Amino acid sequence: MTLRPDTAAALYAEVAAAQSEWKLPSITAGVLQDGALAWTGSRGQFATTDGLTVGPDVQYRIGSITKTMTAILVMQCRDDGLLSLNDAVGKHLPGIAYGDLTIRQLLAHSGGMNAEPEGDWWERNPGVSFEALTAGMDEAQAAGKPDRRHHYSNLGYGLLGEVVARLRGEPWMELVAARILDPLEMRRTTYFPVRPAAQGFSVHPFSGRLEHEPAYDAGAMAPAGQLWSTIEDLAKYAAFWIDPGYDILSRDTIDEMAAPAAADPREALTASYGLGLRLHADDPHLFVGHTGSMPGFVAGLFVDRVRRIGGVTLANATYGRCASVPLDLMRIVASYEPALPPEWVPEVELAQGEELLGHWYWGNTPLTFSAVTGILQLSGAMNSRFSPIGPDLYRGRDGYFAGERLRVVRDGDEISHLNVATFILTRTPYGR
């Protein structure tokens, strides 16, 4: 799949503007359309000091996009019955500080845990063992009380990586490789850089010259930001969030991860955090994914699961607009090449519920049951879809009545009324 030339030109202009305005030594980007990589583009001559050509197969460090993979491992453990999201962390890491916080709170950064571990700045120094990491933990360092707000914590994801490693009896990186990278054929996503790989730089604020940034093994903090990847590999990963493979995670579990779980009050409804995923509103749509940064590198990966578009970006600068560029790239694609609505085709007969079609009233409020893509759809003042679960019995799939039961009440062979979670629906106002 390829994009039209005018779309590609607009995308490249956006990447070029970010590289120029924010003084990025190099930036490379990719866009997905209909769940597949449809465009790549790069700008900047300084991926390294020896003239490496920027491209979609060049590795950059992806920083906190790593956290999404740690979150996948946690949700796999949940789905396999190895833990509950409401488990206290101390159940799996006995004797640890913050042991009363739950797995869910660590995933959503809602436990009030301090953002960084004590000691030397972990991102710019060699990593330490898990024992050394936890020896410096103290609940007196907490940034706030649990469940008050979203407060980002790198430290929390260091703990989550250790939880899954202990539950599975394998190192965190081996689990990432076997359970995520191998199934998705992400062969250029690695713990350490594998050439061709970009050099991390910072740009001096006054001279404009490049300074090398370190790239250490993060040790026990690796689950928070260690990995290196490429645009081509991140495009495969982004496609997974649009079309999940059930051998990794079910669509239901991804729906759960992509639902808001915590937020910063300053961001109101524009942004929030799910279970390992950042969420950005693009009314009426939703972008889900994550940003990433480590010394010398910034990255971004976001998708719109409904419109089946996505954007990924990588740059080798400590600071600069790169992580948010995927949002703008997706807006360009949606504007230049909007997704076509599904072609209408005549409906087939419902497996159950044909006699419910038509107008109903809750009191004197009109409602309508209709068939939509083979599913019973209630619309009007309240909207929900229903699936049969037995004779004259249905369960709400979504909307106001999600999970609730609809029961058909009969008077002999005729329908008297519908009882939808105590809402009485009749064929005429008030059943008169």
GROMACS .gro file of C-alpha atoms in nm:
model
  432
    1MET     CA    1   0.000   0.000   0.000
    2THR     CA    2   0.129   0.348  -0.090
    3LEU     CA    3   0.001   0.698  -0.029
    4ARG     CA    4  -0.075   0.960  -0.293
    5PRO     CA    5   0.215   1.192  -0.383
    6ASP     CA    6   0.047   1.496  -0.224
    7THR     CA    7  -0.005   1.303   0.100
    8ALA     CA    8   0.357   1.188   0.101
    9ALA     CA    9   0.475   1.546   0.037
   10ALA     CA   10   0.271   1.678   0.330
   11LEU     CA   11   0.408   1.405   0.558
   12TYR     CA   12   0.766   1.478   0.458
   13ALA     CA   13   0.710   1.850   0.512
   14GLU     CA   14   0.597   1.776   0.869
   15VAL     CA   15   0.906   1.564   0.938
   16ALA     CA   16   1.134   1.826   0.781
   17ALA     CA   17   0.978   2.103   0.990
   18ALA     CA   18   1.035   1.909   1.310
   19GLN     CA   19   1.398   1.837   1.217
   20SER     CA   20   1.470   2.199   1.132
   21GLU     CA   21   1.281   2.376   1.408
   22TRP     CA   22   1.399   2.148   1.688
   23LYS     CA   23   1.757   2.101   1.565
   24LEU     CA   24   1.739   1.723   1.539
   25PRO     CA   25   2.058   1.562   1.407
   26SER     CA   26   1.836   1.309   1.229
   27ILE     CA   27   1.475   1.196   1.236
   28THR     CA   28   1.310   0.904   1.062
   29ALA     CA   29   0.937   0.832   1.046
   30GLY     CA   30   0.679   0.590   0.918
   31VAL     CA   31   0.303   0.600   0.863
   32LEU     CA   32   0.056   0.311   0.864
   33GLN     CA   33  -0.261   0.306   0.659
   34ASP     CA   34  -0.515   0.026   0.690
   35GLY     CA   35  -0.287  -0.135   0.947
   36ALA     CA   36   0.023  -0.160   0.723
   37LEU     CA   37   0.333   0.053   0.667
   38ALA     CA   38   0.253   0.283   0.376
   39TRP     CA   39   0.519   0.555   0.390
   40THR     CA   40   0.863   0.625   0.537
   41GLY     CA   41   1.071   0.940   0.534
   42SER     CA   42   1.390   1.069   0.694
   43ARG     CA   43   1.565   1.404   0.737
   44GLY     CA   44   1.904   1.496   0.877
   45GLN     CA   45   2.260   1.399   0.789
   46PHE     CA   46   2.387   1.325   1.138
   47ALA     CA   47   2.267   0.984   1.250
   48THR     CA   48   2.632   0.930   1.341
   49THR     CA   49   2.955   1.123   1.301
   50ASP     CA   50   3.074   0.889   1.023
   51GLY     CA   51   2.802   0.962   0.770
   52LEU     CA   52   2.550   0.681   0.829
   53THR     CA   53   2.254   0.728   0.597
   54VAL     CA   54   1.927   0.762   0.786
   55GLY     CA   55   1.660   0.510   0.693
   56PRO     CA   56   1.383   0.281   0.816
   57ASP     CA   57   1.626  -0.001   0.909
   58VAL     CA   58   1.858   0.212   1.127
   59GLN     CA   59   1.827   0.148   1.498
   60TYR     CA   60   1.751   0.419   1.753
   61ARG     CA   61   1.685   0.380   2.122
   62ILE     CA   62   1.309   0.381   2.185
   63GLY     CA   63   1.310   0.470   2.556
   64SER     CA   64   0.975   0.433   2.727
   65ILE     CA   65   0.804   0.266   2.432
   66THR     CA   66   0.975  -0.028   2.606
   67LYS     CA   67   0.717   0.012   2.884
   68THR     CA   68   0.438  -0.098   2.651
   69MET     CA   69   0.613  -0.432   2.606
   70THR     CA   70   0.654  -0.472   2.982
   71ALA     CA   71   0.282  -0.400   3.012
   72ILE     CA   72   0.204  -0.669   2.754
   73LEU     CA   73   0.401  -0.922   2.960
   74VAL     CA   74   0.204  -0.823   3.271
   75MET     CA   75  -0.130  -0.860   3.091
   76GLN     CA   76  -0.024  -1.198   2.953
   77CYS     CA   77   0.044  -1.310   3.311
   78ARG     CA   78  -0.301  -1.184   3.409
   79ASP     CA   79  -0.469  -1.359   3.118
   80ASP     CA   80  -0.284  -1.682   3.206
   81GLY     CA   81  -0.405  -1.664   3.566
   82LEU     CA   82  -0.062  -1.595   3.716
   83LEU     CA   83  -0.164  -1.267   3.876
   84SER     CA   84  -0.455  -1.030   3.928
   85LEU     CA   85  -0.425  -0.663   3.846
   86ASN     CA   86  -0.554  -0.595   4.196
   87ASP     CA   87  -0.275  -0.799   4.354
   88ALA     CA   88  -0.049  -0.606   4.588
   89VAL     CA   89   0.300  -0.575   4.443
   90GLY     CA   90   0.433  -0.722   4.769
   91LYS     CA   91   0.256  -1.048   4.695
   92HIS     CA   92   0.502  -1.106   4.411
   93LEU     CA   93   0.797  -0.906   4.548
   94PRO     CA   94   0.789  -0.978   4.924
   95GLY     CA   95   0.943  -0.724   5.158
   96ILE     CA   96   0.963  -0.447   4.899
   97ALA     CA   97   0.881  -0.083   4.969
   98TYR     CA   98   0.549   0.023   4.814
   99GLY     CA   99   0.438  -0.338   4.854
  100ASP     CA  100   0.078  -0.230   4.920
  101LEU     CA  101   0.042  -0.071   4.577
  102THR     CA  102  -0.134  -0.284   4.317
  103ILE     CA  103  -0.016  -0.411   3.983
  104ARG     CA  104  -0.287  -0.198   3.822
  105GLN     CA  105  -0.158   0.118   3.992
  106LEU     CA  106   0.195   0.055   3.866
  107LEU     CA  107   0.070  -0.006   3.513
  108ALA     CA  108  -0.131   0.317   3.512
  109HIS     CA  109   0.122   0.527   3.710
  110SER     CA  110  -0.152   0.601   3.961
  111GLY     CA  111   0.012   0.473   4.283
  112GLY     CA  112   0.184   0.796   4.379
  113MET     CA  113   0.528   0.631   4.353
  114ASN     CA  114   0.826   0.861   4.299
  115ALA     CA  115   0.925   0.897   3.936
  116GLU     CA  116   1.291   0.797   3.956
  117PRO     CA  117   1.500   0.563   4.172
  118GLU     CA  118   1.729   0.710   4.434
  119GLY     CA  119   2.099   0.746   4.357
  120ASP     CA  120   2.280   0.853   4.044
  121TRP     CA  121   2.068   0.955   3.744
  122TRP     CA  122   1.988   0.607   3.616
  123GLU     CA  123   1.957   0.706   3.250
  124ARG     CA  124   2.314   0.841   3.240
  125ASN     CA  125   2.491   0.582   3.450
  126PRO     CA  126   2.547   0.205   3.437
  127GLY     CA  127   2.244   0.015   3.565
  128VAL     CA  128   2.231  -0.165   3.897
  129SER     CA  129   2.091  -0.500   4.011
  130PHE     CA  130   1.733  -0.535   4.128
  131GLU     CA  131   1.858  -0.581   4.484
  132ALA     CA  132   2.054  -0.256   4.468
  133LEU     CA  133   1.759  -0.079   4.306
  134THR     CA  134   1.512  -0.182   4.576
  135ALA     CA  135   1.757  -0.122   4.861
  136GLY     CA  136   1.727   0.250   4.790
  137MET     CA  137   1.347   0.252   4.779
  138ASP     CA  138   1.165   0.431   5.060
  139GLU     CA  139   0.795   0.508   5.079
  140ALA     CA  140   0.887   0.843   5.234
  141GLN     CA  141   0.992   0.941   4.881
  142ALA     CA  142   0.637   0.898   4.748
  143ALA     CA  143   0.513   1.180   4.527
  144GLY     CA  144   0.157   1.154   4.652
  145LYS     CA  145  -0.120   0.928   4.770
  146PRO     CA  146  -0.244   0.641   4.553
  147ASP     CA  147  -0.528   0.696   4.306
  148ARG     CA  148  -0.523   1.076   4.331
  149ARG     CA  149  -0.373   1.144   3.988
  150HIS     CA  150  -0.145   1.015   3.716
  151HIS     CA  151   0.217   1.056   3.824
  152TYR     CA  152   0.463   0.897   3.583
  153SER     CA  153   0.702   0.652   3.748
  154ASN     CA  154   0.993   0.488   3.571
  155LEU     CA  155   1.066   0.308   3.896
  156GLY     CA  156   0.730   0.132   3.889
  157TYR     CA  157   0.809  -0.034   3.557
  158GLY     CA  158   1.138  -0.160   3.692
  159LEU     CA  159   0.932  -0.344   3.952
  160LEU     CA  160   0.684  -0.476   3.695
  161GLY     CA  161   0.967  -0.623   3.489
  162GLU     CA  162   1.086  -0.815   3.793
  163VAL     CA  163   0.733  -0.937   3.871
  164VAL     CA  164   0.692  -1.102   3.529
  165ALA     CA  165   1.045  -1.244   3.538
  166ARG     CA  166   0.976  -1.416   3.871
  167LEU     CA  167   0.635  -1.543   3.767
  168ARG     CA  168   0.768  -1.693   3.441
  169GLY     CA  169   1.108  -1.799   3.577
  170GLU     CA  170   1.289  -1.630   3.287
  171PRO     CA  171   1.475  -1.298   3.246
  172TRP     CA  172   1.268  -1.003   3.134
  173MET     CA  173   1.446  -0.965   2.799
  174GLU     CA  174   1.405  -1.332   2.713
  175LEU     CA  175   1.032  -1.294   2.775
  176VAL     CA  176   1.014  -0.984   2.554
  177ALA     CA  177   1.191  -1.168   2.274
  178ALA     CA  178   0.995  -1.494   2.296
  179ARG     CA  179   0.651  -1.347   2.364
  180ILE     CA  180   0.652  -1.027   2.157
  181LEU     CA  181   0.946  -0.975   1.923
  182ASP     CA  182   0.966  -1.324   1.774
  183PRO     CA  183   0.591  -1.361   1.701
  184LEU     CA  184   0.585  -1.015   1.539
  185GLU     CA  185   0.910  -1.083   1.349
  186MET     CA  186   1.070  -0.772   1.498
  187ARG     CA  187   1.423  -0.893   1.424
  188ARG     CA  188   1.583  -0.549   1.453
  189THR     CA  189   1.456  -0.476   1.804
  190THR     CA  190   1.729  -0.557   2.054
  191TYR     CA  191   1.859  -0.497   2.407
  192PHE     CA  192   2.185  -0.341   2.283
  193PRO     CA  193   2.233  -0.158   1.951
  194VAL     CA  194   2.315  -0.367   1.645
  195ARG     CA  195   2.463  -0.184   1.347
  196PRO     CA  196   2.348   0.014   1.162
  197ALA     CA  197   2.252   0.216   1.470
  198ALA     CA  198   2.238   0.588   1.537
  199GLN     CA  199   2.461   0.768   1.785
  200GLY     CA  200   2.280   0.955   2.059
  201PHE     CA  201   2.347   1.329   2.061
  202SER     CA  202   2.254   1.639   2.251
  203VAL     CA  203   2.267   1.975   2.078
  204HIS     CA  204   2.444   2.251   2.268
  205PRO     CA  205   2.189   2.530   2.328
  206PHE     CA  206   2.427   2.812   2.227
  207SER     CA  207   2.692   2.671   1.996
  208GLY     CA  208   2.455   2.436   1.808
  209ARG     CA  209   2.724   2.170   1.805
  210LEU     CA  210   2.671   1.802   1.877
  211GLU     CA  211   2.777   1.632   2.198
  212HIS     CA  212   2.779   1.254   2.242
  213GLU     CA  213   2.533   1.106   2.492
  214PRO     CA  214   2.603   0.780   2.681
  215ALA     CA  215   2.408   0.458   2.621
  216TYR     CA  216   2.443   0.234   2.925
  217ASP     CA  217   2.281  -0.095   3.014
  218ALA     CA  218   1.993   0.013   3.238
  219GLY     CA  219   2.012  -0.305   3.447
  220ALA     CA  220   1.708  -0.345   3.672
  221MET     CA  221   1.551  -0.039   3.507
  222ALA     CA  222   1.567  -0.195   3.159
  223PRO     CA  223   1.189  -0.271   3.155
  224ALA     CA  224   1.133   0.106   3.169
  225GLY     CA  225   1.342   0.210   2.869
  226GLN     CA  226   1.624  -0.010   2.744
  227LEU     CA  227   1.531  -0.127   2.393
  228TRP     CA  228   1.655  -0.024   2.049
  229SER     CA  229   1.445  -0.055   1.734
  230THR     CA  230   1.382   0.068   1.380
  231ILE     CA  231   1.095   0.230   1.193
  232GLU     CA  232   1.025  -0.097   1.009
  233ASP     CA  233   1.007  -0.293   1.334
  234LEU     CA  234   0.802  -0.030   1.515
  235ALA     CA  235   0.559  -0.031   1.222
  236LYS     CA  236   0.505  -0.404   1.282
  237TYR     CA  237   0.452  -0.329   1.649
  238ALA     CA  238   0.208  -0.047   1.572
  239ALA     CA  239   0.017  -0.282   1.339
  240PHE     CA  240  -0.019  -0.525   1.629
  241TRP     CA  241  -0.206  -0.262   1.833
  242ILE     CA  242  -0.446  -0.219   1.541
  243ASP     CA  243  -0.487  -0.591   1.461
  244PRO     CA  244  -0.376  -0.790   1.768
  245GLY     CA  245  -0.260  -1.146   1.735
  246TYR     CA  246  -0.434  -1.366   1.988
  247ASP     CA  247  -0.112  -1.553   2.056
  248ILE     CA  248   0.013  -1.227   2.210
  249LEU     CA  249  -0.296  -1.051   2.349
  250SER     CA  250  -0.667  -1.068   2.275
  251ARG     CA  251  -0.854  -0.769   2.141
  252ASP     CA  252  -1.052  -0.755   2.467
  253THR     CA  253  -0.732  -0.719   2.667
  254ILE     CA  254  -0.608  -0.442   2.439
  255ASP     CA  255  -0.944  -0.267   2.478
  256GLU     CA  256  -0.886  -0.285   2.853
  257MET     CA  257  -0.533  -0.142   2.823
  258ALA     CA  258  -0.653   0.140   2.596
  259ALA     CA  259  -0.924   0.260   2.836
  260PRO     CA  260  -0.842   0.564   3.055
  261ALA     CA  261  -0.718   0.460   3.399
  262ALA     CA  262  -0.545   0.773   3.531
  263ALA     CA  263  -0.498   1.135   3.429
  264ASP     CA  264  -0.328   1.460   3.520
  265PRO     CA  265  -0.601   1.715   3.604
  266ARG     CA  266  -0.421   1.981   3.397
  267GLU     CA  267  -0.471   1.774   3.084
  268ALA     CA  268  -0.846   1.747   3.144
  269LEU     CA  269  -0.994   1.518   2.879
  270THR     CA  270  -0.726   1.574   2.615
  271ALA     CA  271  -0.484   1.310   2.743
  272SER     CA  272  -0.477   1.027   2.993
  273TYR     CA  273  -0.303   0.698   3.063
  274GLY     CA  274  -0.436   0.345   3.033
  275LEU     CA  275  -0.260   0.026   3.139
  276GLY     CA  276   0.082   0.085   2.985
  277LEU     CA  277  -0.048   0.312   2.706
  278ARG     CA  278  -0.070   0.688   2.661
  279LEU     CA  279  -0.405   0.810   2.528
  280HIS     CA  280  -0.457   1.132   2.329
  281ALA     CA  281  -0.798   1.261   2.227
  282ASP     CA  282  -0.852   1.359   1.864
  283ASP     CA  283  -1.222   1.428   1.894
  284PRO     CA  284  -1.413   1.210   1.826
  285HIS     CA  285  -1.121   0.969   1.777
  286LEU     CA  286  -0.854   0.837   2.013
  287PHE     CA  287  -0.481   0.791   1.959
  288VAL     CA  288  -0.311   0.524   2.172
  289GLY     CA  289   0.058   0.444   2.205
  290HIS     CA  290   0.359   0.582   2.389
  291THR     CA  291   0.643   0.828   2.374
  292GLY     CA  292   1.004   0.750   2.457
  293SER     CA  293   1.324   0.928   2.554
  294MET     CA  294   1.669   0.831   2.673
  295PRO     CA  295   1.989   1.039   2.662
  296GLY     CA  296   2.041   1.123   2.296
  297PHE     CA  297   1.714   0.976   2.172
  298VAL     CA  298   1.343   1.058   2.146
  299ALA     CA  299   1.071   0.840   1.994
  300GLY     CA  300   0.697   0.816   1.943
  301LEU     CA  301   0.447   0.546   1.843
  302PHE     CA  302   0.072   0.604   1.820
  303VAL     CA  303  -0.219   0.443   1.638
  304ASP     CA  304  -0.586   0.511   1.580
  305ARG     CA  305  -0.733   0.164   1.616
  306VAL     CA  306  -1.068   0.257   1.459
  307ARG     CA  307  -0.936   0.440   1.153
  308ARG     CA  308  -0.651   0.185   1.127
  309ILE     CA  309  -0.379   0.446   1.088
  310GLY     CA  310  -0.057   0.492   1.281
  311GLY     CA  311   0.263   0.690   1.304
  312VAL     CA  312   0.612   0.610   1.435
  313THR     CA  313   0.912   0.840   1.472
  314LEU     CA  314   1.272   0.809   1.593
  315ALA     CA  315   1.533   1.082   1.640
  316ASN     CA  316   1.880   1.102   1.792
  317ALA     CA  317   1.850   1.411   2.012
  318THR     CA  318   1.802   1.442   2.386
  319TYR     CA  319   1.528   1.699   2.338
  320GLY     CA  320   1.302   1.806   2.055
  321ARG     CA  321   0.965   1.755   1.890
  322CYS     CA  322   0.973   1.397   1.773
  323ALA     CA  323   0.755   1.199   2.011
  324SER     CA  324   0.443   1.401   1.921
  325VAL     CA  325   0.508   1.401   1.544
  326PRO     CA  326   0.318   1.068   1.496
  327LEU     CA  327  -0.002   1.244   1.607
  328ASP     CA  328   0.042   1.512   1.341
  329LEU     CA  329   0.132   1.254   1.075
  330MET     CA  330  -0.189   1.063   1.146
  331ARG     CA  331  -0.393   1.382   1.123
  332ILE     CA  332  -0.240   1.450   0.782
  333VAL     CA  333  -0.327   1.101   0.656
  334ALA     CA  334  -0.680   1.125   0.795
  335SER     CA  335  -0.728   1.462   0.626
  336TYR     CA  336  -0.568   1.383   0.289
  337GLU     CA  337  -0.688   1.025   0.254
  338PRO     CA  338  -0.983   0.966   0.486
  339ALA     CA  339  -1.088   0.608   0.539
  340LEU     CA  340  -1.395   0.514   0.339
  341PRO     CA  341  -1.696   0.392   0.535
  342PRO     CA  342  -1.786   0.024   0.492
  343GLU     CA  343  -1.991  -0.043   0.183
  344TRP     CA  344  -2.355  -0.098   0.270
  345VAL     CA  345  -2.498  -0.438   0.184
  346PRO     CA  346  -2.845  -0.574   0.259
  347GLU     CA  347  -2.887  -0.724   0.605
  348VAL     CA  348  -2.930  -1.096   0.658
  349GLU     CA  349  -3.198  -1.229   0.889
  350LEU     CA  350  -3.102  -1.214   1.253
  351ALA     CA  351  -3.033  -1.546   1.423
  352GLN     CA  352  -3.271  -1.431   1.697
  353GLY     CA  353  -3.468  -1.113   1.756
  354GLU     CA  354  -3.646  -1.035   1.428
  355GLU     CA  355  -3.972  -0.976   1.613
  356LEU     CA  356  -3.808  -0.704   1.825
  357LEU     CA  357  -3.731  -0.482   1.526
  358GLY     CA  358  -3.913  -0.151   1.504
  359HIS     CA  359  -4.031   0.122   1.741
  360TRP     CA  360  -4.054   0.090   2.119
  361TYR     CA  361  -4.120   0.335   2.401
  362TRP     CA  362  -3.975   0.379   2.745
  363GLY     CA  363  -4.265   0.570   2.897
  364ASN     CA  364  -4.322   0.813   2.612
  365THR     CA  365  -3.955   0.825   2.503
  366PRO     CA  366  -3.915   0.668   2.158
  367LEU     CA  367  -3.651   0.401   2.097
  368THR     CA  368  -3.582   0.181   1.796
  369PHE     CA  369  -3.449  -0.169   1.746
  370SER     CA  370  -3.287  -0.232   1.408
  371ALA     CA  371  -3.050  -0.482   1.252
  372VAL     CA  372  -2.699  -0.347   1.190
  373THR     CA  373  -2.436  -0.582   1.043
  374GLY     CA  374  -2.626  -0.879   1.181
  375ILE     CA  375  -2.653  -0.743   1.536
  376LEU     CA  376  -2.957  -0.615   1.724
  377GLN     CA  377  -2.907  -0.238   1.773
  378LEU     CA  378  -3.105  -0.021   2.016
  379SER     CA  379  -3.091   0.351   1.930
  380GLY     CA  380  -3.256   0.671   2.040
  381ALA     CA  381  -3.235   0.809   2.393
  382MET     CA  382  -3.015   0.510   2.487
  383ASN     CA  383  -2.783   0.318   2.259
  384SER     CA  384  -2.660  -0.039   2.294
  385ARG     CA  385  -2.611  -0.351   2.089
  386PHE     CA  386  -2.746  -0.685   2.210
  387SER     CA  387  -2.651  -1.048   2.152
  388PRO     CA  388  -2.875  -1.347   2.229
  389ILE     CA  389  -2.774  -1.561   2.527
  390GLY     CA  390  -3.086  -1.778   2.544
  391PRO     CA  391  -3.451  -1.796   2.435
  392ASP     CA  392  -3.602  -1.448   2.480
  393LEU     CA  393  -3.286  -1.338   2.657
  394TYR     CA  394  -3.009  -1.100   2.541
  395ARG     CA  395  -2.704  -0.931   2.688
  396GLY     CA  396  -2.587  -0.576   2.613
  397ARG     CA  397  -2.257  -0.559   2.425
  398ASP     CA  398  -2.179  -0.190   2.473
  399GLY     CA  399  -2.330   0.150   2.545
  400TYR     CA  400  -2.558   0.223   2.838
  401PHE     CA  401  -2.668  -0.138   2.876
  402ALA     CA  402  -2.325  -0.301   2.840
  403GLY     CA  403  -2.333  -0.630   3.034
  404GLU     CA  404  -2.700  -0.587   3.128
  405ARG     CA  405  -2.977  -0.832   3.035
  406LEU     CA  406  -3.273  -0.774   2.808
  407ARG     CA  407  -3.564  -1.010   2.879
  408VAL     CA  408  -3.864  -1.057   2.648
  409VAL     CA  409  -4.183  -1.083   2.856
  410ARG     CA  410  -4.472  -1.256   2.682
  411ASP     CA  411  -4.845  -1.275   2.730
  412GLY     CA  412  -4.916  -1.607   2.566
  413ASP     CA  413  -4.759  -1.600   2.222
  414GLU     CA  414  -4.753  -1.220   2.206
  415ILE     CA  415  -4.480  -0.994   2.344
  416SER     CA  416  -4.614  -0.791   2.636
  417HIS     CA  417  -4.303  -0.579   2.692
  418LEU     CA  418  -3.925  -0.582   2.714
  419ASN     CA  419  -3.746  -0.557   3.045
  420VAL     CA  420  -3.400  -0.407   2.994
  421ALA     CA  421  -3.231  -0.387   3.335
  422THR     CA  422  -3.570  -0.277   3.484
  423PHE     CA  423  -3.640  -0.033   3.197
  424ILE     CA  424  -3.981  -0.138   3.059
  425LEU     CA  425  -4.018  -0.096   2.683
  426THR     CA  426  -4.359  -0.117   2.517
  427ARG     CA  427  -4.483  -0.084   2.159
  428THR     CA  428  -4.691   0.225   2.242
  429PRO     CA  429  -4.627   0.514   2.485
  430TYR     CA  430  -4.678   0.387   2.841
  431GLY     CA  431  -4.812   0.064   2.692
  432ARG     CA  432  -5.152   0.215   2.623
   0.00000   0.00000   0.00000
